[in-house]
Short mmCIF file of C-alpha atoms in Angstrom, two decimals:
data_model
loop_
_atom_site.label_atom_id
_atom_site.label_comp_id
_atom_site.label_asym_id
_atom_site.label_seq_id
_atom_site.Cartn_x
_atom_site.Cartn_y
_atom_site.Cartn_z
CA MET A 1 -89.61 144.24 -79.65
CA SER A 2 -93.31 144.31 -78.87
CA LYS A 3 -93.87 141.20 -81.00
CA LEU A 4 -91.29 139.29 -78.92
CA LYS A 5 -93.01 140.31 -75.69
CA TYR A 6 -96.32 139.18 -77.09
CA LEU A 7 -94.89 135.78 -78.02
CA LEU A 8 -93.42 135.22 -74.55
CA TYR A 9 -96.69 136.22 -72.96
CA PHE A 10 -98.56 133.76 -75.17
CA LEU A 11 -96.27 130.85 -74.25
CA LEU A 12 -96.55 131.57 -70.54
CA ASN A 13 -100.30 131.53 -70.79
CA ILE A 14 -100.21 128.15 -72.49
CA PHE A 15 -98.10 126.55 -69.75
CA LYS A 16 -99.90 128.34 -66.96
CA HIS A 17 -102.96 126.16 -67.43
CA ASN A 18 -102.62 122.40 -66.63
CA PHE A 19 -98.85 122.72 -66.36
CA LYS A 20 -98.39 119.40 -64.53
CA PHE A 21 -100.22 117.36 -67.15
CA LYS A 22 -98.40 119.05 -69.96
CA LEU A 23 -95.02 118.30 -68.34
CA ILE A 24 -95.97 114.66 -67.82
CA SER A 25 -97.02 114.39 -71.46
CA LEU A 26 -93.73 115.89 -72.58
CA LEU A 27 -91.67 113.47 -70.42
CA THR A 28 -93.74 110.52 -71.59
CA ALA A 29 -93.15 111.45 -75.22
CA PHE A 30 -89.40 111.72 -74.54
CA VAL A 31 -89.29 108.30 -72.83
CA LEU A 32 -91.20 106.71 -75.71
CA TRP A 33 -88.85 108.31 -78.23
CA LEU A 34 -85.81 107.14 -76.26
CA TYR A 35 -87.20 103.58 -75.99
CA VAL A 36 -87.91 103.37 -79.72
CA THR A 37 -84.48 104.79 -80.51
CA LEU A 38 -82.67 102.32 -78.24
CA GLN A 39 -84.56 99.38 -79.79
CA THR A 40 -83.84 100.41 -83.37
CA PRO A 41 -81.71 97.86 -85.27
CA TYR A 42 -78.16 99.10 -85.77
CA ASN A 43 -74.95 97.79 -87.30
CA ARG A 44 -71.31 98.80 -87.05
CA ILE A 45 -68.02 97.65 -88.60
CA ILE A 46 -65.29 97.46 -85.95
CA ASP A 47 -61.55 96.67 -86.09
CA VAL A 48 -61.13 93.64 -83.83
CA PRO A 49 -57.65 92.58 -82.53
CA VAL A 50 -56.39 89.18 -83.74
CA ASN A 51 -54.36 86.58 -81.88
CA VAL A 52 -52.90 83.85 -84.13
CA ASP A 53 -51.86 80.51 -82.59
CA LEU A 54 -49.20 78.91 -84.81
CA PRO A 55 -47.46 75.55 -84.44
CA ASP A 56 -43.89 75.90 -83.18
CA SER A 57 -42.59 74.61 -86.52
CA PHE A 58 -43.62 77.75 -88.46
CA LEU A 59 -42.55 81.39 -88.68
CA PHE A 60 -44.38 84.32 -90.24
CA ASP A 61 -42.93 85.19 -93.62
CA GLU A 62 -44.47 88.64 -93.16
CA PRO A 63 -46.15 90.11 -90.08
CA PRO A 64 -49.90 89.37 -90.08
CA ALA A 65 -52.49 92.11 -89.60
CA ASN A 66 -53.03 93.16 -85.99
CA SER A 67 -56.79 93.39 -86.53
CA VAL A 68 -59.54 92.69 -89.05
CA LYS A 69 -62.83 94.44 -89.74
CA ILE A 70 -65.90 92.63 -88.34
CA GLU A 71 -69.55 93.67 -88.76
CA PHE A 72 -71.70 93.66 -85.59
CA ILE A 73 -75.49 94.00 -85.50
CA GLY A 74 -77.79 94.84 -82.58
CA THR A 75 -79.81 97.64 -81.08
CA LEU A 76 -78.42 100.95 -79.96
CA ARG A 77 -78.97 99.79 -76.36
CA ASP A 78 -76.86 96.68 -77.07
CA PHE A 79 -74.04 98.81 -78.46
CA PHE A 80 -74.01 100.97 -75.31
CA LEU A 81 -73.23 97.80 -73.35
CA PHE A 82 -70.87 96.55 -76.06
CA GLU A 83 -68.73 99.68 -75.95
CA LYS A 84 -68.43 99.45 -72.16
CA PHE A 85 -68.00 95.70 -71.61
CA GLY A 86 -67.50 94.07 -75.04
CA ASN A 87 -63.68 94.04 -75.56
CA PRO A 88 -63.98 91.67 -78.55
CA TYR A 89 -60.94 89.78 -79.88
CA ILE A 90 -60.31 87.05 -82.40
CA ASN A 91 -58.43 83.84 -81.67
CA LEU A 92 -57.29 81.90 -84.75
CA ASN A 93 -56.00 78.39 -84.14
CA LEU A 94 -53.96 77.40 -87.21
CA SER A 95 -52.66 74.04 -86.00
CA ALA A 96 -53.46 72.39 -89.36
CA ILE A 97 -51.90 75.06 -91.59
CA THR A 98 -49.02 74.44 -94.04
CA SER A 99 -46.15 76.64 -95.20
CA GLY A 100 -46.73 79.21 -97.94
CA GLU A 101 -49.27 81.97 -98.50
CA HIS A 102 -52.87 81.52 -97.31
CA TYR A 103 -56.06 83.58 -97.05
CA VAL A 104 -57.79 82.46 -93.87
CA ASP A 105 -61.52 82.95 -93.27
CA VAL A 106 -62.31 84.83 -90.05
CA LEU A 107 -65.80 83.58 -89.16
CA PRO A 108 -68.31 84.91 -86.60
CA GLU A 109 -67.50 82.02 -84.25
CA ASN A 110 -63.87 83.16 -84.16
CA VAL A 111 -64.87 86.41 -82.44
CA ILE A 112 -64.85 86.20 -78.64
CA TYR A 113 -66.95 88.64 -76.55
CA PRO A 114 -69.63 88.41 -73.77
CA GLU A 115 -72.83 86.81 -75.10
CA TRP A 116 -75.14 88.67 -72.69
CA ILE A 117 -74.35 92.00 -74.34
CA GLY A 118 -76.80 91.20 -77.14
CA VAL A 119 -74.87 92.13 -80.28
CA LYS A 120 -74.19 89.52 -82.98
CA THR A 121 -71.57 89.17 -85.68
CA GLN A 122 -72.36 88.56 -89.30
CA GLY A 123 -70.41 87.88 -92.46
CA LYS A 124 -66.75 86.91 -92.59
CA SER A 125 -63.39 88.55 -93.20
CA LEU A 126 -60.24 87.35 -94.93
CA MET A 127 -56.80 87.47 -93.34
CA LYS A 128 -53.55 86.92 -95.25
CA ILE A 129 -51.12 84.50 -93.56
CA SER A 130 -47.68 83.80 -95.10
CA LEU A 131 -45.49 81.17 -93.41
CA GLN A 132 -42.12 79.46 -93.66
CA ASN A 133 -41.01 76.27 -91.95
CA LEU A 134 -38.72 76.85 -88.98
CA ASP A 135 -35.25 75.48 -89.76
CA SER A 136 -31.54 75.96 -88.99
CA ILE A 137 -28.29 75.70 -90.96
CA TYR A 138 -24.57 75.63 -90.21
CA VAL A 139 -22.90 78.55 -92.03
CA PRO A 140 -19.13 79.19 -92.34
CA LEU A 141 -17.78 82.58 -91.27
CA GLY A 142 -15.25 84.51 -93.32
CA ILE A 143 -13.93 87.96 -94.17
CA GLU A 144 -14.28 89.64 -97.55
CA GLY A 145 -11.55 92.23 -97.76
CA THR A 146 -10.38 94.32 -94.83
CA SER A 147 -9.16 97.90 -95.07
CA LEU A 148 -5.72 98.15 -93.50
CA PRO A 149 -4.69 101.36 -91.71
CA ARG A 150 -1.28 101.29 -93.48
CA SER A 151 -0.75 100.52 -97.13
CA ASN A 152 2.63 98.79 -96.60
CA TRP A 153 1.10 95.96 -94.53
CA ARG A 154 -0.64 92.75 -95.53
CA ILE A 155 -2.67 90.00 -93.87
CA VAL A 156 -0.61 86.81 -93.93
CA ASP A 157 -3.22 84.56 -92.28
CA TYR A 158 -6.20 84.70 -89.95
CA ILE A 159 -8.20 82.40 -87.68
CA ILE A 160 -11.90 82.89 -86.88
CA LYS A 161 -13.29 81.46 -83.63
CA PRO A 162 -15.86 80.03 -84.13
CA ASP A 163 -15.42 79.50 -87.87
CA PHE A 164 -19.04 78.25 -88.26
CA THR A 165 -22.28 79.37 -86.64
CA TRP A 166 -25.83 78.03 -86.43
CA ILE A 167 -28.45 80.33 -87.97
CA ILE A 168 -32.12 79.82 -87.14
CA GLY A 169 -34.98 81.14 -89.26
CA GLY A 170 -37.39 80.37 -92.08
CA ARG A 171 -36.34 77.64 -94.51
CA GLU A 172 -36.54 79.80 -97.66
CA ASP A 173 -34.58 82.60 -96.00
CA LEU A 174 -31.89 80.17 -94.83
CA GLU A 175 -31.48 78.85 -98.37
CA LEU A 176 -30.53 82.39 -99.44
CA ILE A 177 -28.11 82.83 -96.52
CA GLY A 178 -26.47 79.44 -97.12
CA GLU A 179 -25.42 80.29 -100.71
CA LYS A 180 -22.14 81.81 -99.47
CA PRO A 181 -20.20 82.26 -96.21
CA LEU A 182 -21.39 84.83 -93.73
CA PHE A 183 -18.81 87.60 -94.13
CA LEU A 184 -17.64 89.62 -91.12
CA ASN A 185 -16.38 93.22 -91.11
CA PRO A 186 -13.46 93.39 -88.66
CA ASN A 187 -11.90 96.68 -87.56
CA ILE A 188 -8.17 96.18 -86.99
CA ASN A 189 -7.16 99.83 -86.60
CA GLU A 190 -6.75 99.47 -82.84
CA ASN A 191 -3.66 97.70 -81.43
CA PHE A 192 -2.24 97.37 -84.94
CA GLY A 193 0.88 95.21 -85.23
CA PHE A 194 2.19 91.82 -86.32
CA ASN A 195 -0.55 90.00 -84.37
CA VAL A 196 -4.00 91.55 -84.12
CA LYS A 197 -7.02 90.15 -82.28
CA CYS A 198 -10.45 91.74 -82.68
CA THR A 199 -14.03 90.88 -81.75
CA VAL A 200 -16.62 91.19 -84.50
CA GLN A 201 -20.41 91.15 -84.24
CA ILE A 202 -22.05 88.46 -86.38
CA GLU A 203 -24.68 90.21 -88.49
CA VAL A 204 -27.29 88.07 -90.26
CA PRO A 205 -28.94 89.54 -93.40
CA LEU A 206 -32.31 91.15 -92.72
CA LEU A 207 -34.94 88.79 -94.16
CA PRO A 208 -38.71 88.35 -93.58
CA THR A 209 -38.46 85.65 -90.87
CA GLN A 210 -35.70 87.60 -89.07
CA PRO A 211 -33.10 84.81 -88.94
CA PHE A 212 -30.61 85.03 -86.08
CA SER A 213 -27.24 83.53 -85.24
CA ARG A 214 -26.71 81.32 -82.23
CA ASP A 215 -23.41 83.19 -81.66
CA SER A 216 -23.48 86.94 -81.24
CA PHE A 217 -19.74 87.56 -81.71
CA ALA A 218 -16.68 85.98 -83.31
CA VAL A 219 -13.01 86.54 -82.47
CA ILE A 220 -10.57 86.96 -85.37
CA GLU A 221 -6.81 86.57 -84.86
CA PHE A 222 -4.76 88.13 -87.67
CA GLU A 223 -1.15 87.40 -88.53
CA MET A 224 0.19 90.59 -90.13
CA ASP A 225 3.42 91.47 -91.90
CA SER A 226 4.94 94.64 -93.30
CA LEU A 227 5.82 94.95 -96.97
CA ILE A 228 9.27 95.88 -98.31
CA ILE A 229 10.57 96.51 -101.82
CA PHE A 230 13.23 94.04 -103.01
CA GLU A 231 15.46 95.39 -105.82
CA THR A 232 18.28 93.79 -107.80
CA LYS A 233 19.85 94.03 -111.26
CA LEU A 234 19.81 90.80 -113.26
CA PRO A 235 21.12 89.67 -116.63
CA VAL A 236 18.67 88.95 -119.42
CA THR A 237 18.92 85.34 -120.66
CA LEU A 238 17.90 84.11 -124.11
CA LYS A 239 15.47 81.19 -124.26
CA ALA A 240 16.84 79.60 -127.44
CA GLY A 241 20.05 80.12 -129.42
CA SER A 242 22.97 82.47 -128.80
CA ARG A 243 23.10 84.22 -132.17
CA PHE A 244 21.75 87.46 -130.69
CA HIS A 245 22.97 90.29 -128.55
CA VAL A 246 20.55 91.57 -125.91
CA LEU A 247 20.23 95.33 -125.39
CA PRO A 248 20.27 96.10 -122.56
CA ASP A 249 21.91 92.93 -121.31
CA SER A 250 20.75 93.49 -117.69
CA VAL A 251 17.58 94.93 -116.20
CA LYS A 252 16.49 95.97 -112.73
CA PHE A 253 13.97 93.64 -111.04
CA PHE A 254 11.58 94.81 -108.30
CA ALA A 255 9.28 92.88 -105.96
CA LEU A 256 6.96 93.93 -103.13
CA ILE A 257 7.31 91.18 -100.51
CA SER A 258 6.56 90.52 -96.85
CA ALA A 259 9.41 91.31 -94.51
CA SER A 260 9.35 87.78 -93.06
CA TYR A 261 10.09 86.36 -96.54
CA ALA A 262 13.09 88.57 -97.22
CA ASP A 263 15.59 85.77 -96.50
CA LYS A 264 13.88 83.50 -99.04
CA VAL A 265 14.26 85.97 -101.91
CA GLN A 266 17.61 85.50 -103.64
CA GLY A 267 18.77 87.08 -106.85
CA GLU A 268 20.20 83.83 -108.28
CA ASP A 269 16.73 82.23 -108.14
CA ILE A 270 15.25 84.88 -110.44
CA LEU A 271 15.55 84.61 -114.22
CA LEU A 272 14.73 87.33 -116.74
CA VAL A 273 14.22 85.60 -120.08
CA ALA A 274 13.77 86.92 -123.64
CA GLU A 275 12.80 84.73 -126.61
CA PRO A 276 14.12 85.25 -130.15
CA LYS A 277 11.29 85.02 -132.68
CA ARG A 278 12.90 86.15 -135.96
CA ASN A 279 16.33 86.28 -137.56
CA ASP A 280 16.49 90.05 -137.87
CA VAL A 281 16.51 92.80 -135.27
CA HIS A 282 13.37 92.77 -133.14
CA SER A 283 12.07 93.33 -129.61
CA SER A 284 11.05 90.67 -127.11
CA PRO A 285 9.07 91.00 -123.87
CA ILE A 286 10.86 90.01 -120.67
CA GLU A 287 9.47 86.94 -118.89
CA ILE A 288 10.03 86.64 -115.13
CA ILE A 289 10.75 83.09 -113.92
CA TRP A 290 10.89 82.99 -110.11
CA PRO A 291 9.99 80.00 -107.86
CA PHE A 292 8.98 82.31 -104.97
CA ARG A 293 6.67 84.50 -107.02
CA GLU A 294 3.65 83.56 -104.86
CA LEU A 295 5.38 85.14 -101.85
CA ALA A 296 5.27 88.58 -103.46
CA GLU A 297 2.37 90.98 -103.55
CA THR A 298 3.60 92.01 -107.00
CA CYS A 299 6.80 92.05 -109.04
CA TRP A 300 7.96 93.93 -112.14
CA VAL A 301 10.99 94.99 -114.22
CA GLU A 302 12.10 98.52 -115.04
CA ILE A 303 11.51 98.07 -118.79
CA PRO A 304 8.97 95.62 -120.34
CA LYS A 305 11.01 94.70 -123.47
CA VAL A 306 14.61 94.26 -124.65
CA ARG A 307 16.05 94.54 -128.17
CA LEU A 308 17.55 91.47 -129.86
CA ILE A 309 20.30 92.08 -132.43
CA PRO A 310 21.76 89.22 -134.56
CA MET A 311 25.50 88.65 -134.16
#
């Protein structure tokens, strides 16, 4: 403790004599140090925002960088001003660019900031720019399967309004979209019946240039019908020759048809045919011959084969 007191006493004695001159010397040394420090060359790498001017005939294939790294040189004093008033940014005018992928030089003259601040830029940076030509195509609209709320119903026909839409985007992206119709996903669970109208949002595939449809929605009008099972028992006819007995000689026929077609389905229009292939006892598959077969969802017989016995 006594040593500490002695040290304090010694320091007070030093400053007690010529205190004013000593303080002036200390301040002068500080000012000189500060001046030298502020004039020392200095450099910094800063992220500078980028604004890209593109011709209206191009779209970005991928979003460009928001900023690039630029090296600035100057004194520490210059950087004090730069931080307060600099607000540098880069303006790239790409009026002569073409479609595709490019690496663009960002040069010192592309950086905009107040000249009186004193800092300078040096070196260059590279910026990746990927572009597609702006284009548009006319794409048909369609539906690709629709889940029905009831299994015994079918879609007879439908009308889409509009049935085509303009899509605007990058040319390469539009070539992918134009390979097939733009399929909609209608929901027909509400107001279900023989005639259903629903509004569907047109969704364009998510691609780099973000293509969009000129029409936001399409209206689909469905003509629906319920399905019924048609059943009748029919004789089995031989295709060639009458030297065989058919066992059984009649088979039940079934068809799943739309209710509106029920009047068109007649038993006398349906033939169940077997074909003899040998002279001895053998089996033959049953062939269904029916002119209205396209009206049915499906049709079948109760047994797939009959037995042919020579007379």
